[in-house]
mmCIF file with all atom_site columns, C-alpha atoms in Angstrom:
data_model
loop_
_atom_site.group_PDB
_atom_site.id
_atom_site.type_symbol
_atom_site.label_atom_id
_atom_site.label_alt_id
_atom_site.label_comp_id
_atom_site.label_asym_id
_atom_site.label_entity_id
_atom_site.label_seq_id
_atom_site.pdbx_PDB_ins_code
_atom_site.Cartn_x
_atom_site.Cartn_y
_atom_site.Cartn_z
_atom_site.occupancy
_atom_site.B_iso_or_equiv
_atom_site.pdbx_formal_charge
_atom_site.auth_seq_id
_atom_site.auth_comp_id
_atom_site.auth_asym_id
_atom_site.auth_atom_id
_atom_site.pdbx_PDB_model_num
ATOM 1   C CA . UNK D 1 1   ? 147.784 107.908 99.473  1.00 0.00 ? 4   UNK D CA 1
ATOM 2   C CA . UNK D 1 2   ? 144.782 107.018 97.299  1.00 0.00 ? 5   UNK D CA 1
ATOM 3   C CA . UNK D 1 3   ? 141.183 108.365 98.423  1.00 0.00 ? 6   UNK D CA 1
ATOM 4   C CA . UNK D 1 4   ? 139.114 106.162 99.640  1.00 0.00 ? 7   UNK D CA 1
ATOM 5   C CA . UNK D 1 5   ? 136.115 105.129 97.088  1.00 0.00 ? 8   UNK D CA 1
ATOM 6   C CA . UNK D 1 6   ? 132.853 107.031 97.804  1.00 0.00 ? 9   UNK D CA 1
ATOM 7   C CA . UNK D 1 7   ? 130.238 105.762 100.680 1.00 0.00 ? 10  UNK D CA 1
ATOM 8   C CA . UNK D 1 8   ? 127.380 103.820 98.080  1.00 0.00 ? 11  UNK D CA 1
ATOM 9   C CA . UNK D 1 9   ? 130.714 102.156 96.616  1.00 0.00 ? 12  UNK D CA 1
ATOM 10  C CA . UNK D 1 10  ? 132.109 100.872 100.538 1.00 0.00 ? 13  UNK D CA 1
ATOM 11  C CA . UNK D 1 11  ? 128.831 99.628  100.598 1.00 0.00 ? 14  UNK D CA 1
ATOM 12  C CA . UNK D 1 12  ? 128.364 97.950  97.509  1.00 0.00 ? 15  UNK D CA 1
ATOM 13  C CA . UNK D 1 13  ? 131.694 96.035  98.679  1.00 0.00 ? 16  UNK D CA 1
ATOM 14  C CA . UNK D 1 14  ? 130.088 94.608  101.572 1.00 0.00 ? 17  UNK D CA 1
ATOM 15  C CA . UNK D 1 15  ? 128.008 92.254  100.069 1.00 0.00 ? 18  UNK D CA 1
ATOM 16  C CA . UNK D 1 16  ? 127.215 91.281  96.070  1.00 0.00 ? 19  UNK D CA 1
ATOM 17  C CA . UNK D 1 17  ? 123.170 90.682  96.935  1.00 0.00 ? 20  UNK D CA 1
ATOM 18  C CA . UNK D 1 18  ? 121.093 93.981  97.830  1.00 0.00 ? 21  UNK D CA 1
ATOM 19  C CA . UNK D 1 19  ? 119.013 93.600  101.243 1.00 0.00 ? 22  UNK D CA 1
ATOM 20  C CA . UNK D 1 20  ? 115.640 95.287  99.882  1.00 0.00 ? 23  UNK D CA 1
ATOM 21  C CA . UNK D 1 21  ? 114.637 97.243  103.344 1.00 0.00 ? 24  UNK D CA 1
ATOM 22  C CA . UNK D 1 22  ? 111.382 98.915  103.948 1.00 0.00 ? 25  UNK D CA 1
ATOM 23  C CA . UNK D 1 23  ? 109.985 101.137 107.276 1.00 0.00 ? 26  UNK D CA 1
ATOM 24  C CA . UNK D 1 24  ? 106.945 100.868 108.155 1.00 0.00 ? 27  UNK D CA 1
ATOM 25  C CA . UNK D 1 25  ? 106.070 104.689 109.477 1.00 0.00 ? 28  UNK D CA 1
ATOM 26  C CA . UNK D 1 26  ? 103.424 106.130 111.214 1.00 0.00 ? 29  UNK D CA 1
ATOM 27  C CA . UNK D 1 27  ? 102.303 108.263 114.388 1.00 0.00 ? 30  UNK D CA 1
ATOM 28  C CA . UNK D 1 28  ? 102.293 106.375 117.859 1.00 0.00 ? 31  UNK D CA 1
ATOM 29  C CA . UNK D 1 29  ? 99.339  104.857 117.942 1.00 0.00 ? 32  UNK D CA 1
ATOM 30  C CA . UNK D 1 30  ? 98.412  104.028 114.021 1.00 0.00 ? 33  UNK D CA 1
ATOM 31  C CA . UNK D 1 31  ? 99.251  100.239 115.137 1.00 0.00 ? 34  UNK D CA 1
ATOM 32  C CA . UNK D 1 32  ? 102.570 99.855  113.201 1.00 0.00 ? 35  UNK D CA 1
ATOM 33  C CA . UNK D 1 33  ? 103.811 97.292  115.722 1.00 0.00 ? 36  UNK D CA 1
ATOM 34  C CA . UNK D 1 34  ? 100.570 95.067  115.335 1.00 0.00 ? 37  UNK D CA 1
ATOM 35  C CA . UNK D 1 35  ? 100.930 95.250  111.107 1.00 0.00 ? 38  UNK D CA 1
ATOM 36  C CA . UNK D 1 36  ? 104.986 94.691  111.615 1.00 0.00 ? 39  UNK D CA 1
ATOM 37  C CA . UNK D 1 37  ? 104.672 91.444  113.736 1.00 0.00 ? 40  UNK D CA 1
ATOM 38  C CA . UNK D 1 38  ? 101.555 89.773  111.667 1.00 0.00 ? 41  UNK D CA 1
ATOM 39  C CA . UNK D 1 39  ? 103.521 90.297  108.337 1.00 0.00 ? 42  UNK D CA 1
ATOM 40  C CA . UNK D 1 40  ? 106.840 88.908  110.096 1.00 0.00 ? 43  UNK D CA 1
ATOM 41  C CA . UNK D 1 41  ? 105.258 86.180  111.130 1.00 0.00 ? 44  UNK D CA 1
ATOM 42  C CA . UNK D 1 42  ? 103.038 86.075  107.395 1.00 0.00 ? 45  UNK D CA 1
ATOM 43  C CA . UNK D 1 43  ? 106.373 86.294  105.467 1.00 0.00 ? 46  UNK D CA 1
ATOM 44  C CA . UNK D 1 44  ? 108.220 83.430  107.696 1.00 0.00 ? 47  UNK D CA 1
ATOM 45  C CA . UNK D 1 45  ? 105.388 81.356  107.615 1.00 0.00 ? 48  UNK D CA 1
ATOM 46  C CA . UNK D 1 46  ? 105.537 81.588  103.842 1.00 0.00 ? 49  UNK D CA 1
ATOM 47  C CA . UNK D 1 47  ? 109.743 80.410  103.970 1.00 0.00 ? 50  UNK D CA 1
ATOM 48  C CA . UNK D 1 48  ? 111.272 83.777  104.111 1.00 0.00 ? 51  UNK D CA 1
ATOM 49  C CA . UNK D 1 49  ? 114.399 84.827  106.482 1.00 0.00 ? 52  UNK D CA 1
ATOM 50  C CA . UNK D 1 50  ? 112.959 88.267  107.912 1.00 0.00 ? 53  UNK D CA 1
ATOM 51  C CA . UNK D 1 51  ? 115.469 90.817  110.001 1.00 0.00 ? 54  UNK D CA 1
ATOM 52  C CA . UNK D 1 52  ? 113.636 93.473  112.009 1.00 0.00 ? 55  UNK D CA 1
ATOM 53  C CA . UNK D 1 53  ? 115.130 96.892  113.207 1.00 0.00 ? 56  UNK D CA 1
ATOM 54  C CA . UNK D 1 54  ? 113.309 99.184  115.666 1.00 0.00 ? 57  UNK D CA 1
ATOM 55  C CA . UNK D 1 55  ? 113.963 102.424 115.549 1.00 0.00 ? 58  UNK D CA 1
ATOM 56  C CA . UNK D 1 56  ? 114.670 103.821 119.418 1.00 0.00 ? 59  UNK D CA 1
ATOM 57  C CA . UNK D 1 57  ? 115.125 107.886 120.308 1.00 0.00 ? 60  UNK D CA 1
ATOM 58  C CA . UNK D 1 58  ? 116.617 105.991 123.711 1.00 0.00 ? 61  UNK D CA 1
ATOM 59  C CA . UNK D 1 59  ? 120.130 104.362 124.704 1.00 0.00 ? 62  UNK D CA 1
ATOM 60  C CA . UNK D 1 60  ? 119.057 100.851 125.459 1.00 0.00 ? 63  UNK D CA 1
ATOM 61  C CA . UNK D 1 61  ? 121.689 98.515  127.599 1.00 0.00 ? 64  UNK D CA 1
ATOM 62  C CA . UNK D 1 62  ? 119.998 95.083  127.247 1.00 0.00 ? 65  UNK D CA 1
ATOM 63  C CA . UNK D 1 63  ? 123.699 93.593  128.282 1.00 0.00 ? 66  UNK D CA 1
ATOM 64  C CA . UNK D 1 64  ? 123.246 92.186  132.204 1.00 0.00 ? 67  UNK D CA 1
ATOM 65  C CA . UNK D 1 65  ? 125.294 94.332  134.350 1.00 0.00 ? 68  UNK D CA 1
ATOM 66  C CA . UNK D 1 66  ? 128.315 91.770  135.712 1.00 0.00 ? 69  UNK D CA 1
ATOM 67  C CA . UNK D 1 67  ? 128.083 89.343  132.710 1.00 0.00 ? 70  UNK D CA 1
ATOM 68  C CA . UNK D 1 68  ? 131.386 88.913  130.236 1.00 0.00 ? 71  UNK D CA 1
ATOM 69  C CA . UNK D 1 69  ? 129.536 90.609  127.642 1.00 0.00 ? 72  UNK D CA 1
ATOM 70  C CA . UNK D 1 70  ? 129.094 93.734  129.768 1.00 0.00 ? 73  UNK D CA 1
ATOM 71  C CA . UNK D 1 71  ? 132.243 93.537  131.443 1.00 0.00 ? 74  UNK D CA 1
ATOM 72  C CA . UNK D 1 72  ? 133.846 94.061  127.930 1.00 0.00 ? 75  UNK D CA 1
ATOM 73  C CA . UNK D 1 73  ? 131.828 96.659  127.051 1.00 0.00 ? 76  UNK D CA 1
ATOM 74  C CA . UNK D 1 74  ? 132.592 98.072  130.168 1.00 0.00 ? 77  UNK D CA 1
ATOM 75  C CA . UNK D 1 75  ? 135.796 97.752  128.981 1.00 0.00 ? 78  UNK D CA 1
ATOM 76  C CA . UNK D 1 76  ? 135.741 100.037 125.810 1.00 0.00 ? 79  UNK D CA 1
ATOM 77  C CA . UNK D 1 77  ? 134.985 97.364  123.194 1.00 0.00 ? 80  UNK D CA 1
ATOM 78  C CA . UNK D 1 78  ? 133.168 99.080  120.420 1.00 0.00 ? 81  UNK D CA 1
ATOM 79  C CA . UNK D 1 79  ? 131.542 95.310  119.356 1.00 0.00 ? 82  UNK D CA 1
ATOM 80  C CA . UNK D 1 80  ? 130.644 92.408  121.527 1.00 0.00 ? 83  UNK D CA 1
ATOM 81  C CA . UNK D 1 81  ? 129.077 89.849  119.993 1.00 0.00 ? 84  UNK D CA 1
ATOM 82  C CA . UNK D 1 82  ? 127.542 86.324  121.891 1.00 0.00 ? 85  UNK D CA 1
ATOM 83  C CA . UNK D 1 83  ? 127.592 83.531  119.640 1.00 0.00 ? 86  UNK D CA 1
ATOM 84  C CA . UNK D 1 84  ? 125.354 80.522  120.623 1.00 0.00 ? 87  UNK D CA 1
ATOM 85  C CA . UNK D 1 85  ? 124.027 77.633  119.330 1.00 0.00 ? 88  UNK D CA 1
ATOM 86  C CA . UNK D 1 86  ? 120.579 78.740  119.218 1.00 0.00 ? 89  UNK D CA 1
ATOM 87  C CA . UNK D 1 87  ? 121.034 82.720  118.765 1.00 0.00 ? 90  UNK D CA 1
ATOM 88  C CA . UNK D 1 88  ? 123.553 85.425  118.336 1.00 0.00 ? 91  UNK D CA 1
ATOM 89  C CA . UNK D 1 89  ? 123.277 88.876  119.499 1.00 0.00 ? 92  UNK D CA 1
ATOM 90  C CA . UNK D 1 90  ? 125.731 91.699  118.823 1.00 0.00 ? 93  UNK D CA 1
ATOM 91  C CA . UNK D 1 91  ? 126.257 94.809  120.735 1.00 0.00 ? 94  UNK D CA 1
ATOM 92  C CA . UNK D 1 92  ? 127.585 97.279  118.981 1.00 0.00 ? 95  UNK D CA 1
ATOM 93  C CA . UNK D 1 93  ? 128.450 101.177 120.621 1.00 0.00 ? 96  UNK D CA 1
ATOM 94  C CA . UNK D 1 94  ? 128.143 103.526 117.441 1.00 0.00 ? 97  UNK D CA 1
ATOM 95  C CA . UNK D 1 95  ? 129.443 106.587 119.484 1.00 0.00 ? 98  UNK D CA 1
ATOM 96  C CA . UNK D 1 96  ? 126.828 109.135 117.960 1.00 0.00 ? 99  UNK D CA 1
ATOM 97  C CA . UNK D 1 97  ? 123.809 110.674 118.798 1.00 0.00 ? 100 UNK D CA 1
ATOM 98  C CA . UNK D 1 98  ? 121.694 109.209 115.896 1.00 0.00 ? 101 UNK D CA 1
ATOM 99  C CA . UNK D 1 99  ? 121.228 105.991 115.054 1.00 0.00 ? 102 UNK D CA 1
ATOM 100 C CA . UNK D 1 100 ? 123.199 105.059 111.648 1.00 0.00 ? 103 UNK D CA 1
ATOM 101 C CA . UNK D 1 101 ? 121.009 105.140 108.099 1.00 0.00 ? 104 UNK D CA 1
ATOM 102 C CA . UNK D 1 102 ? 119.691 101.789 107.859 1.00 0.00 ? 105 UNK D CA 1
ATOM 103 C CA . UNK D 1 103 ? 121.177 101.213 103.915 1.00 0.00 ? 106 UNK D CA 1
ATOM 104 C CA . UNK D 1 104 ? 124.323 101.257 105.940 1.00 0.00 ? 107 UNK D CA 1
ATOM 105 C CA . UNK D 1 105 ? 122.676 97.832  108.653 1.00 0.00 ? 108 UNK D CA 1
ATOM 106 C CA . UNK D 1 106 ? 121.121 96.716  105.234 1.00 0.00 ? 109 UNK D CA 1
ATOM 107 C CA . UNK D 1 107 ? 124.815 96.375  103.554 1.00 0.00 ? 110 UNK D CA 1
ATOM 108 C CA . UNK D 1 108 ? 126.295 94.814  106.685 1.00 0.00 ? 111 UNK D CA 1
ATOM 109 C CA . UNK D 1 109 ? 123.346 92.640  107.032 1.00 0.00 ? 112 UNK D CA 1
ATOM 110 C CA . UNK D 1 110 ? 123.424 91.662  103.581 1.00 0.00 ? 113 UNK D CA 1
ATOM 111 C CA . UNK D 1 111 ? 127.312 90.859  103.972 1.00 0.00 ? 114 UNK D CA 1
ATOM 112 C CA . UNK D 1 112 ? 126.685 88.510  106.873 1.00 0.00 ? 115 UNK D CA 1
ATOM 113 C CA . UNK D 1 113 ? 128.078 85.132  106.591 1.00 0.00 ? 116 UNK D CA 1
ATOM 114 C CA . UNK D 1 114 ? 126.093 83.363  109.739 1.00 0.00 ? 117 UNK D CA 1
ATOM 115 C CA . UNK D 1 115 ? 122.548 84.455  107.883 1.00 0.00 ? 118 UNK D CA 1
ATOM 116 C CA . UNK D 1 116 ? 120.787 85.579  104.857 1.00 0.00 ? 119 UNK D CA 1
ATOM 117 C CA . UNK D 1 117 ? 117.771 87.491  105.005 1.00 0.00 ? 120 UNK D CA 1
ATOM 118 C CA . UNK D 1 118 ? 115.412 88.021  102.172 1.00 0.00 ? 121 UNK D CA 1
ATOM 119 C CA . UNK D 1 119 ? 114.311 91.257  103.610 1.00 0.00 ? 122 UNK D CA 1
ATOM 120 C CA . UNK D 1 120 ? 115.021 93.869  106.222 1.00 0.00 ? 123 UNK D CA 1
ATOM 121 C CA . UNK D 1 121 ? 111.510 95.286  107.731 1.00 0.00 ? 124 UNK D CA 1
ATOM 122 C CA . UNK D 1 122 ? 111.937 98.429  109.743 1.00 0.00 ? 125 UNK D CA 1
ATOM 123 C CA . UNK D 1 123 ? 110.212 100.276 112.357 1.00 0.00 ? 126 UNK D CA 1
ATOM 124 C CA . UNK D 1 124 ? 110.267 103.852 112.833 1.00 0.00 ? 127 UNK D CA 1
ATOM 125 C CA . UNK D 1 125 ? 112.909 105.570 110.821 1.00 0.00 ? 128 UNK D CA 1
ATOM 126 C CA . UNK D 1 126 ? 110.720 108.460 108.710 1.00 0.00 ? 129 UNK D CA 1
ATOM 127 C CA . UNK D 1 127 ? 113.183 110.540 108.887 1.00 0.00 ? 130 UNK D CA 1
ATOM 128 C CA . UNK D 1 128 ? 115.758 108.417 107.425 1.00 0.00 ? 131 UNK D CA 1
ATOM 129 C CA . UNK D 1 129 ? 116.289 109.175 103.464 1.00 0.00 ? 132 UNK D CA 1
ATOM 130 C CA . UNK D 1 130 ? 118.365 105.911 103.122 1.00 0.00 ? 133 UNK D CA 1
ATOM 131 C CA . UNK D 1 131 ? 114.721 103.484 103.518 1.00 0.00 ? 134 UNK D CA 1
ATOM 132 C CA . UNK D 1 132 ? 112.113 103.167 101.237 1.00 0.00 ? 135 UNK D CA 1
ATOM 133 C CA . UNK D 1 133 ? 108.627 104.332 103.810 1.00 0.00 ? 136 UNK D CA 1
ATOM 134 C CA . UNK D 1 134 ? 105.240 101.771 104.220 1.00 0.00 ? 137 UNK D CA 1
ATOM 135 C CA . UNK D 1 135 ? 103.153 104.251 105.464 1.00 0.00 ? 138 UNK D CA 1
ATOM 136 C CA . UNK D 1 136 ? 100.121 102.589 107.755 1.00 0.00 ? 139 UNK D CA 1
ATOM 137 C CA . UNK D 1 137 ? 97.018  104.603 107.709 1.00 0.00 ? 140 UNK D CA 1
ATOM 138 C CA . UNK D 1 138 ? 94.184  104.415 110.200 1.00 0.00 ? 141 UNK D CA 1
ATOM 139 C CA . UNK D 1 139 ? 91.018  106.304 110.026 1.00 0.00 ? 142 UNK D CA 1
ATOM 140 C CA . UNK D 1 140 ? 90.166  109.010 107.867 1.00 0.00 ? 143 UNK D CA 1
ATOM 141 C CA . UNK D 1 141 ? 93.306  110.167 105.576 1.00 0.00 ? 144 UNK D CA 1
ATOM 142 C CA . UNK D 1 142 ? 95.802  112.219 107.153 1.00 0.00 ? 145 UNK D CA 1
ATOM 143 C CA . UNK D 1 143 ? 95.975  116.316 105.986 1.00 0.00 ? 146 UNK D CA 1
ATOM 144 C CA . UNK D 1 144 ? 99.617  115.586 105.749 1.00 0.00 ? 147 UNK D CA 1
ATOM 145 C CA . UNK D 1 145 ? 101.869 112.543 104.401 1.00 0.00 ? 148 UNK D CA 1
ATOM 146 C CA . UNK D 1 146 ? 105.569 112.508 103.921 1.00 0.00 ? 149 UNK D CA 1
ATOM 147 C CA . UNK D 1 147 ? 105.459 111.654 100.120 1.00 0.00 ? 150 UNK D CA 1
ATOM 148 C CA . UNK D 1 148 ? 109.435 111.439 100.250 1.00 0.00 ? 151 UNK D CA 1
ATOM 149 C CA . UNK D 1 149 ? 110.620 107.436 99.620  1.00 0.00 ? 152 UNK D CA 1
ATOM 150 C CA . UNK D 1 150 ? 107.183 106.415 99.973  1.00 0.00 ? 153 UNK D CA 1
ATOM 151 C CA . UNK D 1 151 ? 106.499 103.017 98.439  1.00 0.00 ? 154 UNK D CA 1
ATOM 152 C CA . UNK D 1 152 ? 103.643 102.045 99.585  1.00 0.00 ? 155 UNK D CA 1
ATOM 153 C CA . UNK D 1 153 ? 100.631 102.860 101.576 1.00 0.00 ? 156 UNK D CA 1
ATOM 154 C CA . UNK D 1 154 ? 98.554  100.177 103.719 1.00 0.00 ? 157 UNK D CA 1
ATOM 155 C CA . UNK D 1 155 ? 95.193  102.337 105.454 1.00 0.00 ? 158 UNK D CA 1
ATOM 156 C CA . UNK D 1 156 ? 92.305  100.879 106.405 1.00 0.00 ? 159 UNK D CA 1
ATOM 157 C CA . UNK D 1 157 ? 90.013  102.581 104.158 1.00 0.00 ? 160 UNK D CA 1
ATOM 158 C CA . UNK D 1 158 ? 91.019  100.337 101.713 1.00 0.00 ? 161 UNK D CA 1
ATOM 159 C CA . UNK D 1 159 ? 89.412  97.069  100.440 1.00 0.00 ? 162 UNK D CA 1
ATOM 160 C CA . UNK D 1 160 ? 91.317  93.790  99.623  1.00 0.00 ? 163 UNK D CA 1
ATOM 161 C CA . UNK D 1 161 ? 91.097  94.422  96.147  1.00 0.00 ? 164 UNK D CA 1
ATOM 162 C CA . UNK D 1 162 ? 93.103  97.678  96.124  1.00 0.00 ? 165 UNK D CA 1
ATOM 163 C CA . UNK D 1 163 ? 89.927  99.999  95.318  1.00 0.00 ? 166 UNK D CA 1
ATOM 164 C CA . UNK D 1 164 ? 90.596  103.180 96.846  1.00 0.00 ? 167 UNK D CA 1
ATOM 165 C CA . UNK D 1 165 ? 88.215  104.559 99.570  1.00 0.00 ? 168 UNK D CA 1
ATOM 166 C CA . UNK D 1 166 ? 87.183  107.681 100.607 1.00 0.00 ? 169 UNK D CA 1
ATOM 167 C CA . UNK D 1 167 ? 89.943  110.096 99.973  1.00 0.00 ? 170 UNK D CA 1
ATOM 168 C CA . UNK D 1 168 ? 92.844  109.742 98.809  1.00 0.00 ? 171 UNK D CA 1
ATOM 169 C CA . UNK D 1 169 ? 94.806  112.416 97.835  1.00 0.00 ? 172 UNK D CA 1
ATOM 170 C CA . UNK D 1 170 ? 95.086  111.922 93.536  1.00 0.00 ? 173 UNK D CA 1
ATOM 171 C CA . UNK D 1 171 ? 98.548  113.593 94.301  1.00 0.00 ? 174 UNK D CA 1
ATOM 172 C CA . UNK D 1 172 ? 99.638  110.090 95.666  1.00 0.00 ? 175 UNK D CA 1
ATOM 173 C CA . UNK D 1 173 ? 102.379 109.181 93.131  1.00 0.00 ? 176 UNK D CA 1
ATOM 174 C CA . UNK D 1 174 ? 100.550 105.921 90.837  1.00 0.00 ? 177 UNK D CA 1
ATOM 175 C CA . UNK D 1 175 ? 103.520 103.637 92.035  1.00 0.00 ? 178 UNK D CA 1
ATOM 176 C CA . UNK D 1 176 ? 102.977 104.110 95.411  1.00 0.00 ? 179 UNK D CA 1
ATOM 177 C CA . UNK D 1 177 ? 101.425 100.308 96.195  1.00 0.00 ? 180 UNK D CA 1
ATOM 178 C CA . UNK D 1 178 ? 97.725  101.058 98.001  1.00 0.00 ? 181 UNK D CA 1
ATOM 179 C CA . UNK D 1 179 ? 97.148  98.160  99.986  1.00 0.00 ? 182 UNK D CA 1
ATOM 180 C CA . UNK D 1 180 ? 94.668  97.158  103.031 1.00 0.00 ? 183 UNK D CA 1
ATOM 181 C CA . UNK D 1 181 ? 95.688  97.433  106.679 1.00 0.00 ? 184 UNK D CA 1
ATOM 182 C CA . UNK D 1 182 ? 95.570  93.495  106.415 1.00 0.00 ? 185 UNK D CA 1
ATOM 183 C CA . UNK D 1 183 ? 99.184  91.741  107.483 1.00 0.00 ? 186 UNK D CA 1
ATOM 184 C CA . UNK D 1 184 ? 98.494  89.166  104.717 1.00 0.00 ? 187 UNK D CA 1
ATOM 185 C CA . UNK D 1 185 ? 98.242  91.510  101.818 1.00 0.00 ? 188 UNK D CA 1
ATOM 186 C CA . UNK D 1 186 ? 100.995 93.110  102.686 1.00 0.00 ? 189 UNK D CA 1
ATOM 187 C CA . UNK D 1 187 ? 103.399 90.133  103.148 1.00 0.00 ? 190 UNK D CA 1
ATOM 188 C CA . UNK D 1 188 ? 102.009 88.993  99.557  1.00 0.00 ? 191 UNK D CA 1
ATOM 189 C CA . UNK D 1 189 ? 103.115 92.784  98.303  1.00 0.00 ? 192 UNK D CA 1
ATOM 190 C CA . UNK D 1 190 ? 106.434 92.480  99.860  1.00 0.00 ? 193 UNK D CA 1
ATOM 191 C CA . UNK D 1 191 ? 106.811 88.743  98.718  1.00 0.00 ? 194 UNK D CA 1
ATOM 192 C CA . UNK D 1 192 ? 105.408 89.425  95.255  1.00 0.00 ? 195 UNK D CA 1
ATOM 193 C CA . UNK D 1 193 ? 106.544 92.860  94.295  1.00 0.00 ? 196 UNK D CA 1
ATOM 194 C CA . UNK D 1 194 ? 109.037 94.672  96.740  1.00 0.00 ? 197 UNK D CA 1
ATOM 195 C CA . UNK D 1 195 ? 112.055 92.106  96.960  1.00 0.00 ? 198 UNK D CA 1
ATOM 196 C CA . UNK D 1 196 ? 111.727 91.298  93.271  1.00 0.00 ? 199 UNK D CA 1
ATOM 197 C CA . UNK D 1 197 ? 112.718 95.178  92.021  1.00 0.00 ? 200 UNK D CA 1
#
């Protein structure tokens, strides 16, 4: 019986275009949410198909107890998906205790046949080695910063014009994008730089 090819080769089979995804990380608190939803809504303004994926340490049932859906779940079904004209949401029971690496949601996202997205913006995840990291920075600079897949930094100790302010570290790697905590300059950065590599 042959092997079966290698996991980055399953998942270049999924889908012939790449989904470029990126995480925006950063303590509870730092205001990832706010930055998240303003460059959504920047990046869709501006024609793009955005998917979102929230990280959750929680087992969320947003199915209504007594509705097919549920009942099917109930059931055993590992998928349940509800297809309507206006939206489609899937339910999917992944049977582990950690949520699965998002280049894995990335390929199936990008293999989707209902939708294509032009990017897959993430929140949470830092500990995920399979997502490039947008790390927001408020206040002064932190002692510590993961430096591992970091891509870009957006802090507000930065101006609009990318001069660095008071700080930071010269042991930033020089590709790491420095950016302003501003929602527009980072939708431009995505837009303009991150899905284009």
């Amino acid at each position: 019986m042959p092997s079966s090819p290698p996991e980055s080769a399953q998942l270049s089979l999924l889908g012939n275009r790449p989904l470029h995804a990126l995480a925006f990380v950063a303590p509870s608190g730092t205001g990832k949410t706010t930055l998240l939803e303003a460059t959504v809504a920047a990046l869709v303004a501006d024609g793009l198909a955005v998917a979102v994926l929230k990280a959750s340490h929680h087992d969320h049932d947003l199915d209504r107890e007594g509705k097919d859906s549920w009942r099917m779940q109930r059931a055993g079904a590992a998928f349940v998906g509800l297809c309507g004209p206006g939206r489609t949401t899937f339910f999917s029971r992944s049977g582990r205790d950690v949520w699965p690496p998002v280049a894995r949601v990335a390929a199936w996202l990008a293999a989707a046949p209902f939708e294509r997205f032009d990017v897959l913006l993430c929140e949470g995840f830092s500990s995920d080695p399979s997502v490039a990291k947008l790390r927001v920075v408020r206040g002064p600079w932190p002692s510590e910063i993961v430096h591992d897949d970091l891509v870009a930094i957006a802090w507000d100790g930065l101006d609009d014009d990318d001069v660095l302010g008071g700080g930071v570290p010269e042991e930033l790697a020089p590709a790491v994008a420095r950016l302003p905590l501003d929602a527009a300059r980072v939708a431009r950065w995505i837009r303009e730089d991150w899905i284009r590599r």
